[in-house]
PDB file of C-alpha atoms in Angstrom:
ATOM      1  CA  UNK A  19       3.358  -4.244  10.689  1.00  0.00           C
ATOM      2  CA  UNK A  20       0.462  -3.078   8.423  1.00  0.00           C
ATOM      3  CA  UNK A  21       0.700  -2.144   4.681  1.00  0.00           C
ATOM      4  CA  UNK A  22      -1.469   0.490   3.118  1.00  0.00           C
ATOM      5  CA  UNK A  23      -3.076  -0.295  -0.305  1.00  0.00           C
ATOM      6  CA  UNK A  24      -4.291   2.858  -2.018  1.00  0.00           C
ATOM      7  CA  UNK A  25      -5.816   3.587  -5.523  1.00  0.00           C
ATOM      8  CA  UNK A  26      -6.946   6.332  -7.667  1.00  0.00           C
ATOM      9  CA  UNK A  27      -9.076   5.734 -10.755  1.00  0.00           C
ATOM     10  CA  UNK A  28     -11.103   7.777 -13.182  1.00  0.00           C
ATOM     11  CA  UNK A  29     -14.367   7.062 -14.940  1.00  0.00           C
ATOM     12  CA  UNK A  30     -15.166   3.842 -13.018  1.00  0.00           C
ATOM     13  CA  UNK A  31     -18.499   2.347 -12.093  1.00  0.00           C
ATOM     14  CA  UNK A  32     -17.366  -0.078  -9.518  1.00  0.00           C
ATOM     15  CA  UNK A  33     -14.277  -1.595  -8.031  1.00  0.00           C
ATOM     16  CA  UNK A  34     -13.620  -4.747  -6.022  1.00  0.00           C
ATOM     17  CA  UNK A  35     -10.523  -5.737  -4.068  1.00  0.00           C
ATOM     18  CA  UNK A  36      -9.801  -9.457  -3.704  1.00  0.00           C
ATOM     19  CA  UNK A  37      -7.087 -11.392  -2.040  1.00  0.00           C
ATOM     20  CA  UNK A  38      -5.667 -14.712  -3.318  1.00  0.00           C
ATOM     21  CA  UNK A  39      -5.521 -16.199   0.077  1.00  0.00           C
ATOM     22  CA  UNK A  40      -9.229 -16.938   0.222  1.00  0.00           C
ATOM     23  CA  UNK A  41     -10.598 -15.391  -3.057  1.00  0.00           C
ATOM     24  CA  UNK A  42     -13.026 -13.347  -1.054  1.00  0.00           C
ATOM     25  CA  UNK A  43     -13.757  -9.639  -1.578  1.00  0.00           C
ATOM     26  CA  UNK A  44     -12.029  -7.502   1.107  1.00  0.00           C
ATOM     27  CA  UNK A  45     -14.187  -4.721   2.543  1.00  0.00           C
ATOM     28  CA  UNK A  46     -16.198  -4.557  -0.756  1.00  0.00           C
ATOM     29  CA  UNK A  47     -18.797  -2.244   0.732  1.00  0.00           C
ATOM     30  CA  UNK A  48     -16.175   0.241   2.038  1.00  0.00           C
ATOM     31  CA  UNK A  49     -14.450   0.709  -1.466  1.00  0.00           C
ATOM     32  CA  UNK A  50     -14.891   4.050  -3.096  1.00  0.00           C
ATOM     33  CA  UNK A  51     -14.681   3.254  -6.789  1.00  0.00           C
ATOM     34  CA  UNK A  52     -12.530   6.290  -7.637  1.00  0.00           C
ATOM     35  CA  UNK A  53     -10.108   6.683  -4.741  1.00  0.00           C
ATOM     36  CA  UNK A  54      -9.350   5.093  -1.391  1.00  0.00           C
ATOM     37  CA  UNK A  55      -7.122   3.147   0.812  1.00  0.00           C
ATOM     38  CA  UNK A  56      -7.196   0.115   3.029  1.00  0.00           C
ATOM     39  CA  UNK A  57      -4.796  -1.330   5.516  1.00  0.00           C
ATOM     40  CA  UNK A  58      -3.887  -5.004   5.512  1.00  0.00           C
ATOM     41  CA  UNK A  59      -1.766  -7.134   7.653  1.00  0.00           C
ATOM     42  CA  UNK A  60      -1.464 -10.586   6.080  1.00  0.00           C
ATOM     43  CA  UNK A  61       0.141 -13.435   8.007  1.00  0.00           C
ATOM     44  CA  UNK A  62       1.677 -14.720   4.850  1.00  0.00           C
ATOM     45  CA  UNK A  63       2.489 -13.432   1.415  1.00  0.00           C
ATOM     46  CA  UNK A  64      -0.865 -12.458  -0.084  1.00  0.00           C
ATOM     47  CA  UNK A  65      -1.674 -11.126  -3.553  1.00  0.00           C
ATOM     48  CA  UNK A  66      -4.338  -8.402  -3.621  1.00  0.00           C
ATOM     49  CA  UNK A  67      -6.062  -7.498  -6.884  1.00  0.00           C
ATOM     50  CA  UNK A  68      -8.120  -4.360  -7.560  1.00  0.00           C
ATOM     51  CA  UNK A  69     -10.535  -4.821 -10.416  1.00  0.00           C
ATOM     52  CA  UNK A  70     -12.452  -1.829 -11.705  1.00  0.00           C
ATOM     53  CA  UNK A  71     -15.315  -1.638 -14.282  1.00  0.00           C
ATOM     54  CA  UNK A  72     -15.875   1.495 -16.441  1.00  0.00           C
ATOM     55  CA  UNK A  73     -19.410   2.662 -17.213  1.00  0.00           C
ATOM     56  CA  UNK A  74     -18.999   1.092 -20.685  1.00  0.00           C
ATOM     57  CA  UNK A  75     -18.474  -2.306 -19.145  1.00  0.00           C
ATOM     58  CA  UNK A  76     -14.725  -2.582 -19.649  1.00  0.00           C
ATOM     59  CA  UNK A  77     -12.603  -4.071 -16.837  1.00  0.00           C
ATOM     60  CA  UNK A  78      -9.014  -3.488 -15.742  1.00  0.00           C
ATOM     61  CA  UNK A  79      -7.063  -5.104 -12.932  1.00  0.00           C
ATOM     62  CA  UNK A  80      -3.871  -4.440 -11.063  1.00  0.00           C
ATOM     63  CA  UNK A  81      -2.246  -6.663  -8.531  1.00  0.00           C
ATOM     64  CA  UNK A  82       0.343  -6.356  -5.632  1.00  0.00           C
ATOM     65  CA  UNK A  83       1.750  -8.950  -3.379  1.00  0.00           C
ATOM     66  CA  UNK A  84       2.195  -8.006   0.316  1.00  0.00           C
ATOM     67  CA  UNK A  85       4.541 -10.022   2.502  1.00  0.00           C
ATOM     68  CA  UNK A  86       4.644  -9.873   6.312  1.00  0.00           C
ATOM     69  CA  UNK A  87       7.739  -8.126   7.679  1.00  0.00           C
ATOM     70  CA  UNK A  88       9.884 -10.499   9.687  1.00  0.00           C
ATOM     71  CA  UNK A  89      13.017  -9.295  11.443  1.00  0.00           C
ATOM     72  CA  UNK A  90      15.994 -11.458  10.180  1.00  0.00           C
ATOM     73  CA  UNK A  91      17.757 -13.472  12.847  1.00  0.00           C
ATOM     74  CA  UNK A  92      21.510 -13.707  12.552  1.00  0.00           C
ATOM     75  CA  UNK A  93      23.621 -16.189  14.272  1.00  0.00           C
ATOM     76  CA  UNK A  94      26.705 -14.708  15.938  1.00  0.00           C
ATOM     77  CA  UNK A  95      29.636 -17.069  16.238  1.00  0.00           C
ATOM     78  CA  UNK A  96      32.457 -16.079  18.497  1.00  0.00           C
ATOM     79  CA  UNK A  97      35.890 -16.230  17.001  1.00  0.00           C
TER      80      UNK A  97
END
């Protein structure tokens, strides 16, 4: 299943979304600095960090970890 990461910021000049799996920017060219969303489907627990920069040069970051959904298996033992 996919997870949707969404954000809403004010007074920002730029934003970058990175993942800890490979440290690369995820869809950087598609990110609207003020609002947007992106769907992700990691194969393993992955931490995503959104870092935004204000027109004055200040930066702020927020992170979230997304884990893949796996249906739990349960062993049924007859009694």
